[in-house]
Coordinates of N, CA and C and ligand atoms in Angstrom, one line a residue:
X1 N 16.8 4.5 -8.2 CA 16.5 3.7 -7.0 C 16.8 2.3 -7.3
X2 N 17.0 1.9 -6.4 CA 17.5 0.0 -6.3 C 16.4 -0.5 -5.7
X3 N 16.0 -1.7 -6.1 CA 15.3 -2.6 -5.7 C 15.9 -3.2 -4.2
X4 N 15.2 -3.4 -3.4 CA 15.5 -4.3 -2.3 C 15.3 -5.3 -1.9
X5 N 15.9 -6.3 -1.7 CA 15.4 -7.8 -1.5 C 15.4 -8.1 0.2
X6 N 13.6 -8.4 -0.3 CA 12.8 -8.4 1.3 C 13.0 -10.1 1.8
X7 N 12.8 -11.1 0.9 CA 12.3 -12.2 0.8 C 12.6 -12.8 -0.1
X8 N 12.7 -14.1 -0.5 CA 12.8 -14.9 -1.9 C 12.0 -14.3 -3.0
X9 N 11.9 -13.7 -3.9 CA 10.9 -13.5 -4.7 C 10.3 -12.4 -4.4
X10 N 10.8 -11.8 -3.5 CA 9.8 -10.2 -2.7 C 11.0 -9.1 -2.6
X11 N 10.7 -7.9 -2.9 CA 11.5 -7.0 -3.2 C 10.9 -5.7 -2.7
X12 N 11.5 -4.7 -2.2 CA 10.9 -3.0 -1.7 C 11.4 -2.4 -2.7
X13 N 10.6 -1.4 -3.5 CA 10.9 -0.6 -4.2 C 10.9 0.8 -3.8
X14 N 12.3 1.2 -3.0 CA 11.7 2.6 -3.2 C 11.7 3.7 -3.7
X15 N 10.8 4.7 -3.5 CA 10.4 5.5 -5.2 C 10.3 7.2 -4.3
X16 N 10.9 7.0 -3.5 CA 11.1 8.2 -2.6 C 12.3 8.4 -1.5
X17 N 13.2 9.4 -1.7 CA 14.4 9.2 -1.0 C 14.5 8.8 0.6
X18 N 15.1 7.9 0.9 CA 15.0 7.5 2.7 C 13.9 6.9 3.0
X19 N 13.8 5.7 1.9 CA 12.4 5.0 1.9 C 11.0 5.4 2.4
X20 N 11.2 7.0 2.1 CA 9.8 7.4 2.6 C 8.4 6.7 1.8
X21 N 8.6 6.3 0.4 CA 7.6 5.8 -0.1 C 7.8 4.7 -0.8
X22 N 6.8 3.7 -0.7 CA 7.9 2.1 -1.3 C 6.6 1.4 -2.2
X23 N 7.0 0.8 -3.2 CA 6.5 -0.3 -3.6 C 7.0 -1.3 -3.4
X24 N 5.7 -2.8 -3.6 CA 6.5 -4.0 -3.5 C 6.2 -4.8 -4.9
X25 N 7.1 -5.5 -4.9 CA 7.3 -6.5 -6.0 C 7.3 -7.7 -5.9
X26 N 6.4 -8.7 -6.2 CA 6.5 -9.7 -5.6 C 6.4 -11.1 -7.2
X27 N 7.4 -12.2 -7.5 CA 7.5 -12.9 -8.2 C 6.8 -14.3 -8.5
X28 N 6.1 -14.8 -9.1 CA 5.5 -16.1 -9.3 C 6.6 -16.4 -9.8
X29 N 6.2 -18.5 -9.0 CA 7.5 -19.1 -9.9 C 7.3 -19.4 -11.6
X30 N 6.2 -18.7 -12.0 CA 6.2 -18.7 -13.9 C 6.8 -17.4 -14.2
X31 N 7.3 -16.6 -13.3 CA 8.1 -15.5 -13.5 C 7.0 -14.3 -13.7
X32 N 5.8 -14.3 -13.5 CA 5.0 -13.2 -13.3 C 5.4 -12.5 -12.5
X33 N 4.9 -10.9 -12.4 CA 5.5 -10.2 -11.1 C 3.9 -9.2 -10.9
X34 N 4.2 -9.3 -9.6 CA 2.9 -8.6 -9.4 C 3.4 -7.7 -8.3
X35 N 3.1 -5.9 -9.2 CA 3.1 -4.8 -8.1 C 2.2 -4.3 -7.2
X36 N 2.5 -4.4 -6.4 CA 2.1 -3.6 -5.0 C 1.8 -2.4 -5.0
X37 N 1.1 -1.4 -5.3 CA 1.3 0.3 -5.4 C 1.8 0.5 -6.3
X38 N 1.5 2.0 -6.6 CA 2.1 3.0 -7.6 C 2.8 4.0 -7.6
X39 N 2.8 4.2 -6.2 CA 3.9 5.7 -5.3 C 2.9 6.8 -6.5
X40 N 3.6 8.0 -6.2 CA 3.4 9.0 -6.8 C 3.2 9.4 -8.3
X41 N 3.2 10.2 -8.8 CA 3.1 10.6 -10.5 C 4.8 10.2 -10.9
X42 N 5.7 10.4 -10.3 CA 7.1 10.9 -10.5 C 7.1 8.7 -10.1
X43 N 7.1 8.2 -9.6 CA 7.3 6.8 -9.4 C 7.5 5.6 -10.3
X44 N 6.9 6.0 -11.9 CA 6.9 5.0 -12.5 C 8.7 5.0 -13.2
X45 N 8.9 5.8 -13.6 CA 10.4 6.0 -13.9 C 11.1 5.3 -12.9
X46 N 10.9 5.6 -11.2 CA 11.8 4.5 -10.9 C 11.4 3.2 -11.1
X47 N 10.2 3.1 -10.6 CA 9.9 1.3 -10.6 C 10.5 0.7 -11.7
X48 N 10.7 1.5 -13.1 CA 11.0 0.8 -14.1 C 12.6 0.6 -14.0
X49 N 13.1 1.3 -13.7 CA 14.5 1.5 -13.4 C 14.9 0.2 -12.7
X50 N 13.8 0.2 -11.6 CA 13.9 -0.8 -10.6 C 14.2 -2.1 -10.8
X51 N 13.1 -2.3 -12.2 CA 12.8 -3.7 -12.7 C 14.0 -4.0 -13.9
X52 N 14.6 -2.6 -14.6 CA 15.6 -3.3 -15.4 C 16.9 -3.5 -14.7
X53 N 16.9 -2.9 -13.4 CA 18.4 -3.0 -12.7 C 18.2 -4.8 -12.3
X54 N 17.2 -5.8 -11.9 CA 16.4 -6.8 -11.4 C 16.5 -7.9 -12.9
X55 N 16.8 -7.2 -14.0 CA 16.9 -7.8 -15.5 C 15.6 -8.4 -15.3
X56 N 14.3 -7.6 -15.4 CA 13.3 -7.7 -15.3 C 12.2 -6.8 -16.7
X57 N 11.6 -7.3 -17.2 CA 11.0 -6.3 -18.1 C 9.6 -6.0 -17.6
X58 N 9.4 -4.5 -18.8 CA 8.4 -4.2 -17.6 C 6.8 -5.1 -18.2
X59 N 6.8 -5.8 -19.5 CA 5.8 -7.0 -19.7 C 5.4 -7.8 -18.6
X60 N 6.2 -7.8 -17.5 CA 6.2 -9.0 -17.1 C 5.4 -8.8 -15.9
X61 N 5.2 -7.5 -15.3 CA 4.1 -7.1 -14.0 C 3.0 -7.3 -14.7
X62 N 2.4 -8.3 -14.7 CA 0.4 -8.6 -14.9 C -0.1 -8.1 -14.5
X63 N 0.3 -7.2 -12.8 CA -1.0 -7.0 -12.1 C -0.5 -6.3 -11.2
X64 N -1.4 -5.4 -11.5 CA -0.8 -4.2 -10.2 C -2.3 -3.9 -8.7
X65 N -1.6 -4.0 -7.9 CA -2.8 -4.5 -6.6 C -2.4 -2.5 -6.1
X66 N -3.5 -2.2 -5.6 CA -3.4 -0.7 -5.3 C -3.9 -0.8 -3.8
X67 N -3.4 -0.5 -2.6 CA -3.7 -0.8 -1.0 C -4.7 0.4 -1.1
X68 N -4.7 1.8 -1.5 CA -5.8 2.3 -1.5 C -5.4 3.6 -2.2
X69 N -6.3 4.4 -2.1 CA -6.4 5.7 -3.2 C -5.9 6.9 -3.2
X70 N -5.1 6.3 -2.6 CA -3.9 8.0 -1.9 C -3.0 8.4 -3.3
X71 N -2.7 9.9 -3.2 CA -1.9 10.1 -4.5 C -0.7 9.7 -4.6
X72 N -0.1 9.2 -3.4 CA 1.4 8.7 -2.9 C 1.9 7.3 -3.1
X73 N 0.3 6.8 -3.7 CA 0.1 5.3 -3.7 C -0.4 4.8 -5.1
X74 N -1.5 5.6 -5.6 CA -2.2 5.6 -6.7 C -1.8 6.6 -8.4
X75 N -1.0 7.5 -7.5 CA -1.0 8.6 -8.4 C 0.3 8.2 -9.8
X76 N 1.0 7.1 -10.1 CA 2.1 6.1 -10.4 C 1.1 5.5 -11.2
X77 N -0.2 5.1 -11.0 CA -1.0 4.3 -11.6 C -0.8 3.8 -13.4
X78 N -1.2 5.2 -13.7 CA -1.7 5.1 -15.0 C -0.4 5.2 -15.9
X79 N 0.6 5.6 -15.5 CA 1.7 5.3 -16.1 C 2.3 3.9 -16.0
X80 N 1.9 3.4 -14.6 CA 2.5 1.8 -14.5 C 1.9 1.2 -15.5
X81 N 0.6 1.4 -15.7 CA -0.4 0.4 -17.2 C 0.0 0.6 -18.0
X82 N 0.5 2.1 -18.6 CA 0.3 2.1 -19.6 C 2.6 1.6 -20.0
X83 N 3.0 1.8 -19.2 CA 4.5 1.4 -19.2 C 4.3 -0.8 -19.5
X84 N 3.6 -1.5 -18.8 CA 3.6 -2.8 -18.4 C 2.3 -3.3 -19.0
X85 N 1.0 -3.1 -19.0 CA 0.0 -3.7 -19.3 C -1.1 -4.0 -18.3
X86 N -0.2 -3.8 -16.9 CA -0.9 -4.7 -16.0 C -2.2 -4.0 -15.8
X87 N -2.5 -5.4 -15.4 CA -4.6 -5.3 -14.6 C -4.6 -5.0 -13.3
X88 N -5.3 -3.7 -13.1 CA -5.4 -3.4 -12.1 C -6.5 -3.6 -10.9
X89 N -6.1 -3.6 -9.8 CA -7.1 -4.6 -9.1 C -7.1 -3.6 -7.4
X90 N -8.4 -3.3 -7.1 CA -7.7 -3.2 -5.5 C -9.6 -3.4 -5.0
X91 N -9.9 -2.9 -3.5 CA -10.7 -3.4 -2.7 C -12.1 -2.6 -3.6
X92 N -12.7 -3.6 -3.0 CA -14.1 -3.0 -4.2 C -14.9 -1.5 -3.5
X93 N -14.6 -1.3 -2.4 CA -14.7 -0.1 -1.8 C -13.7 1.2 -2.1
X94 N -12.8 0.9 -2.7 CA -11.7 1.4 -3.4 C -11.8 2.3 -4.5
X95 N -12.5 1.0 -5.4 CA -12.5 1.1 -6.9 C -12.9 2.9 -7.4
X96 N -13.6 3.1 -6.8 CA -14.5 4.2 -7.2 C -13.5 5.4 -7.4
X97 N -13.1 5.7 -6.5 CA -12.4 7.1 -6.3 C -10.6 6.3 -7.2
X98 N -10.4 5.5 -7.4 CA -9.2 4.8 -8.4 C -9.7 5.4 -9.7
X99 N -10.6 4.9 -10.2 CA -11.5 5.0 -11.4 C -11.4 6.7 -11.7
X100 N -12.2 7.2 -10.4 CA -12.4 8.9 -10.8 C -11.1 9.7 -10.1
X101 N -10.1 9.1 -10.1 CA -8.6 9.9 -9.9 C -9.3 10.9 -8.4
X102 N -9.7 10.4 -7.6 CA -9.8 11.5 -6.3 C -9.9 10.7 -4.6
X103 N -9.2 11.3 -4.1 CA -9.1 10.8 -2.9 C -10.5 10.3 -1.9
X104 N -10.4 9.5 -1.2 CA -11.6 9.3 -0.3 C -11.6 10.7 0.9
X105 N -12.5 11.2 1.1 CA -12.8 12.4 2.1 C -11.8 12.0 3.4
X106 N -11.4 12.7 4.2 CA -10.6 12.8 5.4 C -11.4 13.1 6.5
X107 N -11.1 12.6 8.2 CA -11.8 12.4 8.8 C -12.1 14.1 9.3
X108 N -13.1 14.2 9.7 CA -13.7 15.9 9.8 C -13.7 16.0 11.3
X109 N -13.5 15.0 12.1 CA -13.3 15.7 13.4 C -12.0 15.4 14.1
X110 N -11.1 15.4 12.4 CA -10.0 16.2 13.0 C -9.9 17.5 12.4
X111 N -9.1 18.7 13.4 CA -8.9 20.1 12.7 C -8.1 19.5 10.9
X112 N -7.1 18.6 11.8 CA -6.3 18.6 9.8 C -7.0 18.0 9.0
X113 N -8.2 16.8 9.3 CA -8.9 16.3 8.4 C -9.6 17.2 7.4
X114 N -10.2 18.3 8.7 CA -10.9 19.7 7.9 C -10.3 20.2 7.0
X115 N -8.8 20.7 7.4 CA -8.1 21.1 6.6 C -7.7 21.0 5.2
X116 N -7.5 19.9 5.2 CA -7.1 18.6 4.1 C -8.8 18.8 2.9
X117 N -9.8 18.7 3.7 CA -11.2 18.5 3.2 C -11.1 20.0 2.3
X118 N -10.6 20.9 2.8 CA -10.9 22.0 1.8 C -9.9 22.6 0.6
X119 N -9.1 21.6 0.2 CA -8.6 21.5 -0.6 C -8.6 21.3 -2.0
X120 N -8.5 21.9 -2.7 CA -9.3 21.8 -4.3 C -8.6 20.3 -4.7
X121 N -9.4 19.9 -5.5 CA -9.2 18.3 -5.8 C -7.9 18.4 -6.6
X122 N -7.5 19.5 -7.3 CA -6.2 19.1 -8.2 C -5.0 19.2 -7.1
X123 N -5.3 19.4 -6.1 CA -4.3 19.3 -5.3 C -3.7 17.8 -4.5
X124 N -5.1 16.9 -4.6 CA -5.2 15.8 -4.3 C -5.8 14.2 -4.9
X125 N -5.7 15.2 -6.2 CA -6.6 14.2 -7.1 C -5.0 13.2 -7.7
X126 N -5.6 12.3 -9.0 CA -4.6 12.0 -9.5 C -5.0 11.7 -10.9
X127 N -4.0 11.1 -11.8 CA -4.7 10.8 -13.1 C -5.9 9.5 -12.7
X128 N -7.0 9.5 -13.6 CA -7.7 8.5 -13.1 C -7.5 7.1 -13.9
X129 N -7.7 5.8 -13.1 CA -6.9 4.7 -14.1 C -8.0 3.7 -14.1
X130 N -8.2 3.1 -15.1 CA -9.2 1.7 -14.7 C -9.1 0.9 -13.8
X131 N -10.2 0.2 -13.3 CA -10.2 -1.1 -12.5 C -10.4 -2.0 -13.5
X132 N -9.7 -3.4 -13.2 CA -10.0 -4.8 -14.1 C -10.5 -5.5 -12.9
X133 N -10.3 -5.3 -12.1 CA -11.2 -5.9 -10.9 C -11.2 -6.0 -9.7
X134 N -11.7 -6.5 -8.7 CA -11.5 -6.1 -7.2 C -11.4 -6.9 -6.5
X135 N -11.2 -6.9 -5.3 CA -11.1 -7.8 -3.9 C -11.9 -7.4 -2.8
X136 N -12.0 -8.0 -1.9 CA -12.5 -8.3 -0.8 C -12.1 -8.9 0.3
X137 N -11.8 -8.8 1.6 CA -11.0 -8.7 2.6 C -11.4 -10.7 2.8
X138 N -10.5 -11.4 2.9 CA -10.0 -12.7 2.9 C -9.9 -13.3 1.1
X139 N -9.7 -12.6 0.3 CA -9.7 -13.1 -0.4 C -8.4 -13.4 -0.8
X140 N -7.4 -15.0 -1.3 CA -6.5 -14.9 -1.9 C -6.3 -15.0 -3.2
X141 N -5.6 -14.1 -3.6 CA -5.2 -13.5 -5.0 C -4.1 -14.6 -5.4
X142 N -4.7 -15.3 -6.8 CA -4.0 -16.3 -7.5 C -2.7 -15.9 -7.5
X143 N -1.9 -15.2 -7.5 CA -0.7 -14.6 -8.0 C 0.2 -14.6 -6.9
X144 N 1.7 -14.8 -7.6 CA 2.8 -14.9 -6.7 C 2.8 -16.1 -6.0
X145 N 2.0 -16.7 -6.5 CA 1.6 -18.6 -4.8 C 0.5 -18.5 -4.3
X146 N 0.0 -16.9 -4.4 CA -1.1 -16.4 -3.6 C -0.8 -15.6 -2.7
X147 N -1.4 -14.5 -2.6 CA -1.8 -12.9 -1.9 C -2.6 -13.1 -1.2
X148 N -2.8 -12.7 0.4 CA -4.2 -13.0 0.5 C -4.7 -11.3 1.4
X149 N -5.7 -10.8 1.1 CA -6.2 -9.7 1.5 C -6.9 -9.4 2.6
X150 N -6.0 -8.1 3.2 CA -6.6 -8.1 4.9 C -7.1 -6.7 4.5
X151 N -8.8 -6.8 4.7 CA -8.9 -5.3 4.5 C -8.9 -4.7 5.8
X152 N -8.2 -3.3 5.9 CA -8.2 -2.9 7.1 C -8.5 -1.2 6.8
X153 N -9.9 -1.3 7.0 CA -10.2 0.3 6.6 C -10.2 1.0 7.3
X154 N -10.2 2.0 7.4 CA -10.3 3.6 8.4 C -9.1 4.3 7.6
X155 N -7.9 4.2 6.9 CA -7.2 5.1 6.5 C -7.8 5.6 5.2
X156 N -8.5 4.8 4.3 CA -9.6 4.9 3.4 C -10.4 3.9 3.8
X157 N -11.9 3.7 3.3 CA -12.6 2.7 3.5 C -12.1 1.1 2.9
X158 N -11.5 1.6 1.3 CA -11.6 0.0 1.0 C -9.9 -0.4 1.2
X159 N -9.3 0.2 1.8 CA -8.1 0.1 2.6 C -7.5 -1.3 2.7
X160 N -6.1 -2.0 2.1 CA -6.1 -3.1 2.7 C -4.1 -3.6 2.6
X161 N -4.0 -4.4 3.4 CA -2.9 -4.9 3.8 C -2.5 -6.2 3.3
X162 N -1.8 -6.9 2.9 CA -1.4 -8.4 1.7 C -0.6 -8.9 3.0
X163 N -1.1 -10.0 2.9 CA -0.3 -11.3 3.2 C 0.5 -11.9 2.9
X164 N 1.7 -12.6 2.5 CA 2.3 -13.3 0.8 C 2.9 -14.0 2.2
X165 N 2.0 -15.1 2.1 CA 2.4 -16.8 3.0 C 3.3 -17.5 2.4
X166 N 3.8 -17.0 1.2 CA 5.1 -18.0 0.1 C 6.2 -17.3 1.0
X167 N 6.5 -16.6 0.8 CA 7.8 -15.3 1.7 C 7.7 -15.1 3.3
X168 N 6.7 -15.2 3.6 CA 6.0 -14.9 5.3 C 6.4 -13.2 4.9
X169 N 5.9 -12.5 4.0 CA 5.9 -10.9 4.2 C 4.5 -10.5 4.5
X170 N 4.2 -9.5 5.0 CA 3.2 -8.9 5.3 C 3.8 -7.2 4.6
X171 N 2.5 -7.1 4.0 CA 3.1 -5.5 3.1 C 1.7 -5.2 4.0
X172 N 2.1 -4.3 4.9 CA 0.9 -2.9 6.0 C 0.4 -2.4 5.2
X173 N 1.0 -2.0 4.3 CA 0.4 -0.5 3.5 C 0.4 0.8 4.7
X174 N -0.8 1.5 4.4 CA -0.4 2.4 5.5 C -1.2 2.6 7.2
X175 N -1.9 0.8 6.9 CA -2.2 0.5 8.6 C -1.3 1.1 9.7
X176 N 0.0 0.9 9.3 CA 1.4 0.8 9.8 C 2.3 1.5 9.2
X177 N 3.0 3.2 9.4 CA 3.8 3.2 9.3 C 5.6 2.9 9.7
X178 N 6.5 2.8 9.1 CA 7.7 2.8 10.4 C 8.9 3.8 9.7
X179 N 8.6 5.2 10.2 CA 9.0 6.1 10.0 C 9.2 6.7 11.1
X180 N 10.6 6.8 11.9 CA 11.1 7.2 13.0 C 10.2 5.7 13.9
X181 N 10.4 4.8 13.9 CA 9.7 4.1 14.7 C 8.2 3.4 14.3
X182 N 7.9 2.3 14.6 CA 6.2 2.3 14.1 C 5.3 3.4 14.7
X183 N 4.7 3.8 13.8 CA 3.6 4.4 14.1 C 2.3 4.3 13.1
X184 N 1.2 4.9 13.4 CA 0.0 5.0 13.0 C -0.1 6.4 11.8
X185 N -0.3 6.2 10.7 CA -0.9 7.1 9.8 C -0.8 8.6 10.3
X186 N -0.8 9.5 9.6 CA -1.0 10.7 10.5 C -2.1 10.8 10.0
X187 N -3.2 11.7 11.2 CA -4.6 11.5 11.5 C -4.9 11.9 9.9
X188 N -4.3 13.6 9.7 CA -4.6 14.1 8.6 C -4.8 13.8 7.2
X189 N -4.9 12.4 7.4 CA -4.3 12.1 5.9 C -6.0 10.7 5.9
X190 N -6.2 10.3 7.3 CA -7.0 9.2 7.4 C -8.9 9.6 7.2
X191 N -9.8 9.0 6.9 CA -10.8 8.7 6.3 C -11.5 8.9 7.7
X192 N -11.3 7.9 8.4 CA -11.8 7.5 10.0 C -10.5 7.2 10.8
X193 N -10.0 8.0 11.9 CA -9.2 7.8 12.5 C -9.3 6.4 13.4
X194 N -10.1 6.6 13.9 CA -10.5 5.5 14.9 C -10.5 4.3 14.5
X195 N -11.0 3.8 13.0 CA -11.0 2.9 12.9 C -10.0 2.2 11.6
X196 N -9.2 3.3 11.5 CA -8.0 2.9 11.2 C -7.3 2.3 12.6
X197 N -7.3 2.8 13.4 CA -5.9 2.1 14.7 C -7.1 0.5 15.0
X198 N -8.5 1.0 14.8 CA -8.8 -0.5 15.6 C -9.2 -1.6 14.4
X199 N -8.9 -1.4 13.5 CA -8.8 -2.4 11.7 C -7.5 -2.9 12.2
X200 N -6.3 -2.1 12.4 CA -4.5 -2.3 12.1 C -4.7 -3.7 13.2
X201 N -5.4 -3.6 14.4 CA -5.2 -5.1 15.1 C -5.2 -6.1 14.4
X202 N -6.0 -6.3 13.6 CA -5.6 -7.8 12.4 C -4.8 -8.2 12.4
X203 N -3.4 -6.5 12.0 CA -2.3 -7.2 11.6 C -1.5 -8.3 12.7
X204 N -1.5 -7.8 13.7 CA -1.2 -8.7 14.9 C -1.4 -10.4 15.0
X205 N -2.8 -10.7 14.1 CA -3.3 -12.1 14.4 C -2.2 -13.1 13.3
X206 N -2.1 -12.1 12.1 CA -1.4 -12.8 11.1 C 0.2 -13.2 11.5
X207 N 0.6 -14.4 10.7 CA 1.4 -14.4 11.2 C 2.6 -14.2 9.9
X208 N 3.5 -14.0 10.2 CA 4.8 -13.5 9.1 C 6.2 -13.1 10.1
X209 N 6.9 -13.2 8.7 CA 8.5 -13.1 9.1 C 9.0 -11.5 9.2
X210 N 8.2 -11.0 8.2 CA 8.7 -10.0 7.6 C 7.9 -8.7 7.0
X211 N 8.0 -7.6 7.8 CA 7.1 -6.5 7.8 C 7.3 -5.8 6.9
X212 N 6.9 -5.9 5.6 CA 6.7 -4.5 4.4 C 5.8 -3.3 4.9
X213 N 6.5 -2.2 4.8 CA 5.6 -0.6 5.2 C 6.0 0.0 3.7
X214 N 4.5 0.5 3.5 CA 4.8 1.2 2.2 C 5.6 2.5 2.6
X215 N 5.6 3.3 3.9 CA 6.1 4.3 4.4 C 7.0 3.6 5.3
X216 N 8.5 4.1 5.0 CA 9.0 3.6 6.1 C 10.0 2.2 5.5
X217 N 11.6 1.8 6.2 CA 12.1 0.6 5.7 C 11.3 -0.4 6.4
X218 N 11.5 -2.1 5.7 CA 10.8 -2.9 6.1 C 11.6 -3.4 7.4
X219 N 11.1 -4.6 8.3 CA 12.1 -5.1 9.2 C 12.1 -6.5 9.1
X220 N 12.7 -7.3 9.3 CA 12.8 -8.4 9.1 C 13.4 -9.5 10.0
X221 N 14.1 -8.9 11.0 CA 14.3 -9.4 12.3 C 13.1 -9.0 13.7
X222 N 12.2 -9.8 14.1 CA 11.4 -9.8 15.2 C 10.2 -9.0 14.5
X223 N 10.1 -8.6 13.2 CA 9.1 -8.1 12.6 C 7.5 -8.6 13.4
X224 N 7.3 -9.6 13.8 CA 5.9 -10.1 14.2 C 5.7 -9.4 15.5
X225 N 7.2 -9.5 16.4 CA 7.3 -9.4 17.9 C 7.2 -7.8 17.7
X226 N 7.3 -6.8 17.1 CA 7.5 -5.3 16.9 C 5.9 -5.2 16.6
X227 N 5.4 -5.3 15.8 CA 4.4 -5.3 15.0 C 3.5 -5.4 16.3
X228 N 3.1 -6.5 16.7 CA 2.8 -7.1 17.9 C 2.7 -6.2 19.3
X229 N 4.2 -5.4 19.4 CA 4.0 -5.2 20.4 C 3.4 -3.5 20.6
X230 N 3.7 -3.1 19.2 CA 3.1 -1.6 18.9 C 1.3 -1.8 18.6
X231 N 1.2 -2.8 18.7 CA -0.6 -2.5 18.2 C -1.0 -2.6 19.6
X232 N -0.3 -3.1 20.3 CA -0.8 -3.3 22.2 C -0.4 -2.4 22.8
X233 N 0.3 -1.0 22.4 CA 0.6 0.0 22.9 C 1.7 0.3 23.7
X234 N 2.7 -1.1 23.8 CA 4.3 -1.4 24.5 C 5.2 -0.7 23.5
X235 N 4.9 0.2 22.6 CA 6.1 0.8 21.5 C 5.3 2.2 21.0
X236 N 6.1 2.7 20.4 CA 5.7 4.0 19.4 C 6.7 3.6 18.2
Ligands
ZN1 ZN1 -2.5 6.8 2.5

């Protein structure tokens, strides 16, 4: 897989064919690089691939930010540390199920949430990786110029979406899919449905050039005006 250049200094990694699943990469001007996600078990091989196609080593990621504890997201983890070094960091509501490799419970009044819920954990679990520390929804993260954190929970609780005001990118995570179109998470996969779609309005307030989706290619022409017009219900 090839790196993709989102932004000055901002890159999509994707780590799943037809950008179904992406990490981001984003550069400090001391040449630090700080990742976005972990994609899958099978994901670290590309990211690395990613970073030497980029003449990038993999020393040089300090810090790996995890949007939340999905295995499609998290499950990359513990190979990314142990490949790079980096500190891992994500929402302090998060941390827990990162730590003990298992997904946050799924919403039960959906039939698929149920579904999903009676799943043996090795089906959904992942390796489990340490936390070096956490965030909290407005907080910006020294790194890259500064990250700054929108937590938007209902897909998991400690759920959250990055800002990077240096690039004007906004990385959704999985507030926002844009897979066949924007759309919302599929229910079966979400914590709280409900309050996943009414968290994702945030993204609307913020402002940015340029829409990173961990699912889904990014967009970069009218990205705010799309974004915008799908959380007011003018799009699918
Ligand atoms: Zn997810």
């Amino acid at each position: 897989m090839t790196a993709v250049q989102i932004a000055d200094g901002v890159w999509r990694l994707p780590t799943a064919p037809a950008d179904f699943i992406n990490s981001y990469l984003l550069r400090g001007d001391d040449g630090t690089l700080t990742l976005v996600d972990a994609g899958t078990k099978g994901a670290p091989k590309k990211i690395l691939s990613a970073l030497a196609g980029l003449g990038l080593q993999p020393g040089d990621v300090t810090h790996l930010l995890l949007s939340h504890a999905h295995n499609d997201h998290t499950g990359g983890a513990r190979k990314v540390v142990e490949a790079t070094a980096a500190q891992v960091h994500t929402h302090e509501r998060e941390a827990v199920y990162v730590r003990e490799g298992r997904m946050p419970a799924t919403d039960p009044s959906t039939r698929g949430g149920r579904l999903m819920a009676r799943l043996p954990g090795r089906a959904t679990g992942f390796a489990k990786v340490g936390v070096d520390g956490t965030f909290e929804d407005g907080d910006v993260l020294p790194l890259a110029g500064g990250i700054q954190v929108v937590h938007t929970p209902g897909h998991t609780p400690g759920h959250c979406s990055f800002l990077h005001p240096g690039s004007g990118v906004l990385i959704t995570a999985d507030a926002i899919f844009n897979v066949r179109g924007l759309r919302y998470a599929f229910k079966n996969s979400c914590t709280d449905v409900r309050l996943s779609r009414a968290s994702a309005q945030r993204l609307g307030e913020l402002d940015f050039a340029v829409a990173g989706f961990t699912h889904g290619a990014h967009v970069s022409t009218g990205a705010q005006v799309a974004v915008r017009a799908f959380l007011a219900g003018r799009s699918s």
